[in-house]
Amino acid sequence: MTEGQIGILRKETEEMFYHGYDNYMKYAFPEDELRPVSCTPLTRDRNNPAHVELNDVLGNYSLTLIDSLSTLAILASSSPDKKGVNRALREFQQGVASFVQVYGDGSSGRAGQGTRARGFDVDSKVQVFETVIRGLGGLLSAHLFAVGDLPIRGYEARADTPVKAASGDTTSGRSMGIGWPNGFIYDGQLLRLAHDLGKRLLPAFYTTTGIPYPRVNLRYGIPFYTNSPFHYDAENGQCQTSPIISTEVTETCSAGAGSLILEFSTLTRLTGDDRFEQLAKRAFWAVWSRRSTVGLVGFGIDAESGLWNGPYTGIGAGIDSFFEYSLKSYILLSGLSPTNYTLSESVSDAVGNPNALFPALTDEANAAESFLYAWQDAHSAVKRHLYRGSTYHHPHYVQGDLYTGATRAFWIDSLSAFYPGLLTLAGELEEAIETHLLYTALWTRYSALPERWSTATGSIEGGLRWWGGRPEFIESTFYLFRATKDPWYLYVGEMALRDIKRRCWTRCGWAGLQDVRTGEQSDRMESFFLGETAKYMFLLFDPTHPLNTLDAPFVFTTEGHPLIIPRRGTYTEHRQSHDFPSETHAGIRDLTHVEICPLPSGNIPFSISATAARPDLFHAASLTRLHLIPNLDTLDSPLVEFSSDHPSVSVSDLHSPSNYSFYPWTLPPYLIPINGFCSKLAISPSFDITFPMPPNTVVGSGTLNRVRDGIYVNSMGGLRLGMIRDDPTHPPDDAITGASTFRIQTVSGVAMGRDEKVFISKDVMNSVVSASDPNFMRIRDTVMLDIAIDIPVTKHLTTNSSIGHTGLPPSDTSDGSSKVVFTENDNSEGEAMSHMKIAFQSLIQQFSSMLQDHPAPIESSEFIRDYIPAITPTGIGAVPIPDMEDAPSPDFHGAVGGNLMWKTIYIADELCDRKLATIIPKEHHIIVLKRGGCSFSTKLQNIPSYAPSSTGLQLVIFISYPENDSYDTPPPADNWLIRPLLDEPQRTPGGLPRHHPVPMVMVGGGVETYEKFKKATAVGMKRRYRVESQGVPVSNLIVV
């Protein structure tokens, strides 16, 4: 695209903005929003307080003007018109003056009273999140532009004009201001108003969890949240003398509670009021600390209880900006000294300081790096559980289960279109490009993004077919163009511009689409259309804009307002310095391994656009069913229903594609690669296996039990397993490295998380499964097995204090059988937990809470049964393991009812320079030796000959120490043991071939394992099995 073409699009975007802004100022100001169809203002619904779609956002403080000021400041870097007038700068300065006239200058004196209100002293119950990102963020961004901290080309902010104090104004320190051509003198009015607005939001932070309430009244605070500490009566010791029963909703969303740091930190750094930054950080960590064990954050959370309101998660509505602020908080605050004060004594206003309810934040919670780590962990969890890669038609994200990561729904929403832009900012460029393709194809299909669309059905989900002018798709397009410079994204922006002008134009502004299929318009122009949508589109078409070349840690908020914390001339430079060493401190990881933004893809030969030449371009079109959409020659389309009397619509806007082979529909033919190829669609094979129902059996609720790490199957009769072949690029940790595996994704209709496992006992499997069934074949592992040992424990215990290393109490049994308790090998770094440990811990977890509720003391002289992974040897001296009965498995309650077979154990040392006594192998079932000092063959040769018997030697166990092994790279999970090599036939101490070779295994754990065997009273062995389907391993099925 030529510079001339880009300039035309930039000019059209300016005109689009002015068409909306001018009509808002004409028909709606000083109200909040404009009705562009009826040409009237849109205000709060005071007759229906429950109309939160309006009342949460519209606070009766000229919202659209606040949201538009930063856009005007950005447009002000354009060249003046032919008369030398910078219209955008003039409108920006006049907008600031108009706002101050209506709401005052934020001071306590006479000038603080506006024609409508004194600051934000309005009787409006608003949502905290929307007020922060739109109102507070808009005021702060406009202030930073006004004082020159954010750049406007050709504008110099010189504070050289005397400020005349109004009569009765006691505010000091404002002797000089910035004089503007309209006669207005700017001396920080917007910052003072922002501080006023921020203080009016503080009551919402009076909670016991640190999570703010979702709503607050800007005049009266939170009288409707009767349980808040804000209402605590110090004299009576209760919240109120006559408590009010309130039905007010206390549920907020993760985005609403955790996306306040950018605005609040900027307010703190510019005003010196530490309350805001501390409250916002505390709220973020309060949400993050409640993430599930698989690292996912939920949609809704209760501000009073801190509990999740549902088991759903995703990347879109309700959670989107939480991820965004994780990364951007690191960018904004990096290099700055953290604040860590409560100001409980210095706060003089009536609101006080909610920080006083909590201990001061730790250095880790204050450090900018911690937010980067939170983003990295959050993205890893999303990539692991919610991302469906190229083997699912085309990469996209699903809605998942908060606790397991299992897929809950297949729809994507328009808000999630922000994620490719965030990925771009984080340096995850390939993931950003491939997922952005899907949103582009979807926009091409509907000429907008429907609120919710299903990847499974290819149609709009749940009737949510509107588009309210949302900016997220254009925002991501802007970020991707800045990172890649690929002209393909300019044509994507042109498509969005043409479609908006064609479908959303009205005589008085820009309407949203009530139905993206028919083009039916809604009578509302959301403030973010001018504050974000037009802004990102303008910056996309202005590559040389000062913000696009600014080398400084500034960020766009989730409302599209640019913010920066000046390094000089603000409260920041006077902060107390906190020394943070470069190494890890206070639990903060070092920054040795951080993402580096990759270079954009180079152009493919004989092509101009690397994106247009991608081999998966058609995959996204296929997933959106774009290739099935009829063209204009065969369909009466709403795309051509507009007449020629639309003055802002040009001939090019009315043009639309005749086919959808390539997208966006504005893509010129010369960007399409000659002789280009599309790669084959990679679809993950999936199928169901249903097991027969034995006669006279009934499937009951006890067939499946949910345990900590997955599902325990009690009966396989009638069981249905949904199998899918996993993406080889993301193999499960316990899968064969580099090999494709099947994974059970549903069990009788119950969805499984990616890391969840299915546990089936060998006996249950034997009752139904045929040994020759190729679809479900059990195969014994000839390399790995588990050694079971019983260790006696004699001490006074209670069921809630005798907690093992798992954090779970042992299950009580009435028959005197041993208990199953697992211990960690602290000195065996990298050791994977045995399959038996995983399975049995999960079973015990099921009943842990029941046992903790009844802490009856018991006198215990029972056993701790531990399971230790072992590996068999290889080489000409290796012999099979004894064919004996496996160690008994615990039942579902975690109790083990059987005994281990081998009772006599001899503990030796390395056994390199001496021979054992002849009687030892005849009277001991187990001999334990240390690894090292000499070869395995030499150690075995020092064991005297013996005749096989039930009382004689059955197995030799070698214990490996950490110093015995050295790895260039970390070994695969559960394969960390290296198979011992017996490179010569076994011999007797006299050097003769051994007629009865000695079976052996090796375990890890070093000193800790050695001490366990010294205390052990019995040893057993449990073989491992794996299940294969059609010759492919099933990765998440464990046979116990």
mmCIF file of C-alpha atoms in Angstrom, residues 185-427:
data_model
loop_
_atom_site.group_PDB
_atom_site.id
_atom_site.type_symbol
_atom_site.label_atom_id
_atom_site.label_comp_id
_atom_site.label_asym_id
_atom_site.label_seq_id
_atom_site.Cartn_x
_atom_site.Cartn_y
_atom_site.Cartn_z
ATOM 1 C CA ILE A 185 -5.047 28.345 31.163
ATOM 2 C CA TYR A 186 -4.332 24.744 31.956
ATOM 3 C CA ASP A 187 -2.853 24.213 35.401
ATOM 4 C CA GLY A 188 -3.730 20.580 36.153
ATOM 5 C CA GLN A 189 -7.522 20.795 36.268
ATOM 6 C CA LEU A 190 -7.966 17.334 34.760
ATOM 7 C CA LEU A 191 -5.546 15.761 37.233
ATOM 8 C CA ARG A 192 -7.379 17.332 40.177
ATOM 9 C CA LEU A 193 -10.693 16.112 38.790
ATOM 10 C CA ALA A 194 -9.198 12.652 38.325
ATOM 11 C CA HIS A 195 -8.091 12.688 41.953
ATOM 12 C CA ASP A 196 -11.590 13.686 43.002
ATOM 13 C CA LEU A 197 -13.089 10.841 40.971
ATOM 14 C CA GLY A 198 -10.578 8.369 42.344
ATOM 15 C CA LYS A 199 -11.353 9.269 45.953
ATOM 16 C CA ARG A 200 -15.051 8.741 45.311
ATOM 17 C CA LEU A 201 -14.293 5.165 44.251
ATOM 18 C CA LEU A 202 -12.357 4.306 47.428
ATOM 19 C CA PRO A 203 -15.351 3.094 49.508
ATOM 20 C CA ALA A 204 -15.705 0.148 47.132
ATOM 21 C CA PHE A 205 -12.363 -1.158 48.381
ATOM 22 C CA TYR A 206 -13.588 -1.635 51.945
ATOM 23 C CA THR A 207 -13.827 -5.404 51.753
ATOM 24 C CA THR A 208 -12.275 -8.177 53.788
ATOM 25 C CA THR A 209 -10.765 -9.811 50.689
ATOM 26 C CA GLY A 210 -9.054 -6.859 49.017
ATOM 27 C CA ILE A 211 -11.325 -7.410 46.004
ATOM 28 C CA PRO A 212 -13.364 -4.239 45.414
ATOM 29 C CA TYR A 213 -17.126 -4.244 45.310
ATOM 30 C CA PRO A 214 -18.409 -3.956 41.755
ATOM 31 C CA ARG A 215 -20.349 -0.705 42.213
ATOM 32 C CA VAL A 216 -20.211 2.564 44.117
ATOM 33 C CA ASN A 217 -22.323 5.693 44.323
ATOM 34 C CA LEU A 218 -20.159 8.683 43.445
ATOM 35 C CA ARG A 219 -21.884 10.828 46.063
ATOM 36 C CA TYR A 220 -22.964 8.418 48.806
ATOM 37 C CA GLY A 221 -20.405 5.623 48.636
ATOM 38 C CA ILE A 222 -21.590 2.071 49.334
ATOM 39 C CA PRO A 223 -24.631 2.196 51.645
ATOM 40 C CA PHE A 224 -26.032 -0.814 49.754
ATOM 41 C CA TYR A 225 -23.143 -3.127 50.797
ATOM 42 C CA THR A 226 -24.139 -3.615 54.416
ATOM 43 C CA ASN A 227 -21.429 -6.156 55.217
ATOM 44 C CA SER A 228 -18.593 -3.844 54.300
ATOM 45 C CA PRO A 229 -16.057 -2.822 56.987
ATOM 46 C CA PHE A 230 -16.783 0.719 55.797
ATOM 47 C CA HIS A 231 -19.918 0.605 57.959
ATOM 48 C CA TYR A 232 -18.225 -0.740 61.057
ATOM 49 C CA ASP A 233 -19.364 1.043 64.224
ATOM 50 C CA ALA A 234 -16.393 1.256 66.577
ATOM 51 C CA GLU A 235 -18.593 2.023 69.598
ATOM 52 C CA ASN A 236 -21.257 -0.634 69.116
ATOM 53 C CA GLY A 237 -18.957 -3.221 67.584
ATOM 54 C CA GLN A 238 -21.250 -3.949 64.694
ATOM 55 C CA CYS A 239 -21.835 -2.659 61.226
ATOM 56 C CA GLN A 240 -25.100 -0.883 62.005
ATOM 57 C CA THR A 241 -27.463 -0.589 64.949
ATOM 58 C CA SER A 242 -30.270 -1.840 62.713
ATOM 59 C CA PRO A 243 -28.719 -4.015 60.016
ATOM 60 C CA ILE A 244 -30.254 -3.666 56.602
ATOM 61 C CA ILE A 245 -30.955 -6.818 54.636
ATOM 62 C CA SER A 246 -29.487 -6.105 51.204
ATOM 63 C CA THR A 247 -29.850 -8.064 47.996
ATOM 64 C CA GLU A 248 -27.071 -6.088 46.303
ATOM 65 C CA VAL A 249 -24.902 -8.223 44.055
ATOM 66 C CA THR A 250 -21.368 -8.568 45.416
ATOM 67 C CA GLU A 251 -20.049 -10.529 42.447
ATOM 68 C CA THR A 252 -17.460 -8.815 40.310
ATOM 69 C CA CYS A 253 -15.418 -10.142 37.425
ATOM 70 C CA SER A 254 -11.715 -10.868 37.324
ATOM 71 C CA ALA A 255 -11.221 -8.140 34.741
ATOM 72 C CA GLY A 256 -13.176 -5.658 36.837
ATOM 73 C CA ALA A 257 -11.217 -6.330 40.021
ATOM 74 C CA GLY A 258 -7.778 -6.910 38.537
ATOM 75 C CA SER A 259 -7.623 -4.255 35.807
ATOM 76 C CA LEU A 260 -7.143 -1.067 37.809
ATOM 77 C CA ILE A 261 -3.363 -0.896 38.202
ATOM 78 C CA LEU A 262 -2.513 1.257 35.180
ATOM 79 C CA GLU A 263 -4.914 4.081 36.033
ATOM 80 C CA PHE A 264 -4.503 3.904 39.815
ATOM 81 C CA SER A 265 -0.700 3.727 39.670
ATOM 82 C CA THR A 266 -0.552 6.694 37.330
ATOM 83 C CA LEU A 267 -2.845 8.635 39.668
ATOM 84 C CA THR A 268 -0.640 7.759 42.634
ATOM 85 C CA ARG A 269 2.570 8.755 40.880
ATOM 86 C CA LEU A 270 1.150 12.069 39.658
ATOM 87 C CA THR A 271 -0.535 13.111 42.924
ATOM 88 C CA GLY A 272 1.550 11.417 45.637
ATOM 89 C CA ASP A 273 -1.524 9.674 47.061
ATOM 90 C CA ASP A 274 -0.245 6.138 47.618
ATOM 91 C CA ARG A 275 -3.649 4.686 48.358
ATOM 92 C CA PHE A 276 -4.599 4.014 44.763
ATOM 93 C CA GLU A 277 -1.608 2.039 43.562
ATOM 94 C CA GLN A 278 -1.603 -0.113 46.683
ATOM 95 C CA LEU A 279 -5.325 -0.866 46.419
ATOM 96 C CA ALA A 280 -5.120 -1.780 42.761
ATOM 97 C CA LYS A 281 -2.139 -4.078 43.290
ATOM 98 C CA ARG A 282 -3.803 -5.723 46.276
ATOM 99 C CA ALA A 283 -6.941 -6.347 44.240
ATOM 100 C CA PHE A 284 -4.916 -7.885 41.425
ATOM 101 C CA TRP A 285 -3.064 -10.254 43.730
ATOM 102 C CA ALA A 286 -6.275 -11.116 45.578
ATOM 103 C CA VAL A 287 -7.697 -12.420 42.301
ATOM 104 C CA TRP A 288 -4.469 -14.057 41.140
ATOM 105 C CA SER A 289 -3.915 -15.862 44.442
ATOM 106 C CA ARG A 290 -7.263 -17.592 43.976
ATOM 107 C CA ARG A 291 -6.401 -19.136 40.611
ATOM 108 C CA SER A 292 -7.018 -22.855 40.319
ATOM 109 C CA THR A 293 -4.372 -25.516 40.714
ATOM 110 C CA VAL A 294 -4.027 -25.690 36.925
ATOM 111 C CA GLY A 295 -3.249 -21.955 36.819
ATOM 112 C CA LEU A 296 -6.549 -20.672 35.398
ATOM 113 C CA VAL A 297 -8.483 -17.602 36.544
ATOM 114 C CA GLY A 298 -12.272 -17.625 36.588
ATOM 115 C CA PHE A 299 -14.834 -15.203 35.202
ATOM 116 C CA GLY A 300 -16.742 -14.066 38.291
ATOM 117 C CA ILE A 301 -15.620 -13.764 41.908
ATOM 118 C CA ASP A 302 -17.424 -12.619 45.045
ATOM 119 C CA ALA A 303 -15.893 -9.541 46.642
ATOM 120 C CA GLU A 304 -16.978 -10.538 50.146
ATOM 121 C CA SER A 305 -16.231 -14.257 50.229
ATOM 122 C CA GLY A 306 -13.444 -14.390 47.653
ATOM 123 C CA LEU A 307 -15.057 -17.468 46.097
ATOM 124 C CA TRP A 308 -15.453 -18.064 42.389
ATOM 125 C CA ASN A 309 -19.037 -17.762 41.230
ATOM 126 C CA GLY A 310 -18.778 -20.445 38.599
ATOM 127 C CA PRO A 311 -16.442 -23.042 37.114
ATOM 128 C CA TYR A 312 -15.900 -21.293 33.780
ATOM 129 C CA THR A 313 -12.888 -19.555 32.311
ATOM 130 C CA GLY A 314 -11.653 -18.214 28.971
ATOM 131 C CA ILE A 315 -9.872 -15.202 27.529
ATOM 132 C CA GLY A 316 -12.835 -12.969 26.648
ATOM 133 C CA ALA A 317 -15.597 -11.165 28.514
ATOM 134 C CA GLY A 318 -15.139 -11.002 32.267
ATOM 135 C CA ILE A 319 -11.460 -11.881 32.265
ATOM 136 C CA ASP A 320 -9.826 -10.270 29.212
ATOM 137 C CA SER A 321 -8.137 -7.205 30.657
ATOM 138 C CA PHE A 322 -6.820 -9.122 33.675
ATOM 139 C CA PHE A 323 -4.287 -10.706 31.320
ATOM 140 C CA GLU A 324 -3.708 -7.360 29.631
ATOM 141 C CA TYR A 325 -2.911 -5.529 32.858
ATOM 142 C CA SER A 326 -0.569 -8.306 34.021
ATOM 143 C CA LEU A 327 1.821 -7.521 31.192
ATOM 144 C CA LYS A 328 1.189 -3.782 30.869
ATOM 145 C CA SER A 329 1.650 -3.169 34.604
ATOM 146 C CA TYR A 330 5.158 -4.535 34.224
ATOM 147 C CA ILE A 331 5.805 -2.212 31.270
ATOM 148 C CA LEU A 332 4.414 0.894 32.965
ATOM 149 C CA LEU A 333 6.059 0.360 36.354
ATOM 150 C CA SER A 334 9.381 -1.110 35.265
ATOM 151 C CA GLY A 335 12.326 0.908 36.497
ATOM 152 C CA LEU A 336 10.308 2.765 39.122
ATOM 153 C CA SER A 337 10.657 2.457 42.872
ATOM 154 C CA PRO A 338 7.572 0.754 44.311
ATOM 155 C CA THR A 339 5.275 2.436 46.777
ATOM 156 C CA ASN A 340 4.489 0.646 50.013
ATOM 157 C CA TYR A 341 2.713 2.982 52.377
ATOM 158 C CA THR A 342 -0.717 3.042 53.972
ATOM 159 C CA LEU A 343 -0.942 6.780 54.776
ATOM 160 C CA SER A 344 -3.347 5.923 57.590
ATOM 161 C CA GLU A 345 -2.230 8.968 59.572
ATOM 162 C CA SER A 346 -1.891 11.460 56.760
ATOM 163 C CA VAL A 347 -5.223 10.875 55.024
ATOM 164 C CA SER A 348 -7.476 13.778 55.871
ATOM 165 C CA ASP A 349 -10.516 13.273 53.636
ATOM 166 C CA ALA A 350 -13.653 11.554 54.896
ATOM 167 C CA VAL A 351 -13.150 8.408 52.876
ATOM 168 C CA GLY A 352 -10.031 7.284 54.697
ATOM 169 C CA ASN A 353 -7.732 4.535 53.549
ATOM 170 C CA PRO A 354 -8.924 0.965 52.880
ATOM 171 C CA ASN A 355 -5.267 -0.151 52.861
ATOM 172 C CA ALA A 356 -5.342 0.131 56.649
ATOM 173 C CA LEU A 357 -7.459 -3.049 56.710
ATOM 174 C CA PHE A 358 -4.549 -5.111 55.425
ATOM 175 C CA PRO A 359 -0.860 -5.650 56.080
ATOM 176 C CA ALA A 360 1.458 -3.715 53.798
ATOM 177 C CA LEU A 361 2.177 -5.360 50.474
ATOM 178 C CA THR A 362 5.375 -7.344 50.288
ATOM 179 C CA ASP A 363 8.290 -6.342 48.092
ATOM 180 C CA GLU A 364 7.333 -9.149 45.741
ATOM 181 C CA ALA A 365 3.756 -7.909 45.380
ATOM 182 C CA ASN A 366 5.033 -4.391 44.716
ATOM 183 C CA ALA A 367 7.749 -5.278 42.228
ATOM 184 C CA ALA A 368 7.014 -4.698 38.542
ATOM 185 C CA GLU A 369 8.649 -8.004 37.630
ATOM 186 C CA SER A 370 6.005 -9.923 39.560
ATOM 187 C CA PHE A 371 3.347 -8.818 37.109
ATOM 188 C CA LEU A 372 5.456 -10.094 34.230
ATOM 189 C CA TYR A 373 5.712 -13.479 35.914
ATOM 190 C CA ALA A 374 1.962 -13.502 36.500
ATOM 191 C CA TRP A 375 1.428 -12.867 32.788
ATOM 192 C CA GLN A 376 3.843 -15.618 31.815
ATOM 193 C CA ASP A 377 2.151 -18.111 34.110
ATOM 194 C CA ALA A 378 -1.324 -17.044 33.014
ATOM 195 C CA HIS A 379 -0.436 -17.319 29.342
ATOM 196 C CA SER A 380 1.145 -20.727 29.896
ATOM 197 C CA ALA A 381 -2.050 -21.980 31.533
ATOM 198 C CA VAL A 382 -4.190 -20.581 28.704
ATOM 199 C CA LYS A 383 -1.898 -22.112 26.098
ATOM 200 C CA ARG A 384 -1.957 -25.443 27.883
ATOM 201 C CA HIS A 385 -5.683 -25.765 28.548
ATOM 202 C CA LEU A 386 -7.698 -23.358 26.387
ATOM 203 C CA TYR A 387 -5.669 -23.137 23.187
ATOM 204 C CA ARG A 388 -6.617 -25.518 20.406
ATOM 205 C CA GLY A 389 -3.757 -25.732 17.944
ATOM 206 C CA SER A 390 -3.468 -26.394 14.270
ATOM 207 C CA THR A 391 -4.770 -29.948 14.603
ATOM 208 C CA TYR A 392 -8.171 -28.469 15.494
ATOM 209 C CA HIS A 393 -8.811 -27.045 12.005
ATOM 210 C CA HIS A 394 -7.189 -23.696 12.844
ATOM 211 C CA PRO A 395 -5.761 -22.361 16.134
ATOM 212 C CA HIS A 396 -8.331 -20.779 18.433
ATOM 213 C CA TYR A 397 -9.351 -20.663 22.088
ATOM 214 C CA VAL A 398 -12.249 -22.339 23.868
ATOM 215 C CA GLN A 399 -14.115 -21.793 27.117
ATOM 216 C CA GLY A 400 -12.823 -24.148 29.775
ATOM 217 C CA ASP A 401 -13.396 -25.519 33.228
ATOM 218 C CA LEU A 402 -11.687 -23.377 35.827
ATOM 219 C CA TYR A 403 -10.498 -26.297 37.914
ATOM 220 C CA THR A 404 -9.564 -28.913 35.320
ATOM 221 C CA GLY A 405 -9.130 -27.030 32.046
ATOM 222 C CA ALA A 406 -11.668 -29.311 30.359
ATOM 223 C CA THR A 407 -13.495 -27.764 27.410
ATOM 224 C CA ARG A 408 -16.872 -26.318 28.431
ATOM 225 C CA ALA A 409 -17.937 -24.447 25.299
ATOM 226 C CA PHE A 410 -16.668 -23.764 21.793
ATOM 227 C CA TRP A 411 -17.663 -20.151 21.264
ATOM 228 C CA ILE A 412 -15.423 -17.123 20.910
ATOM 229 C CA ASP A 413 -16.571 -13.582 21.635
ATOM 230 C CA SER A 414 -15.687 -10.251 20.099
ATOM 231 C CA LEU A 415 -13.859 -9.134 23.256
ATOM 232 C CA SER A 416 -11.374 -11.990 22.901
ATOM 233 C CA ALA A 417 -10.124 -10.391 19.660
ATOM 234 C CA PHE A 418 -7.842 -8.284 21.889
ATOM 235 C CA TYR A 419 -5.663 -11.305 22.694
ATOM 236 C CA PRO A 420 -3.586 -11.362 19.478
ATOM 237 C CA GLY A 421 -2.608 -7.765 20.183
ATOM 238 C CA LEU A 422 -1.530 -8.626 23.707
ATOM 239 C CA LEU A 423 0.429 -11.619 22.425
ATOM 240 C CA THR A 424 2.166 -9.319 19.961
ATOM 241 C CA LEU A 425 3.141 -6.962 22.761
ATOM 242 C CA ALA A 426 4.512 -9.945 24.693
ATOM 243 C CA GLY A 427 6.588 -11.212 21.774
#
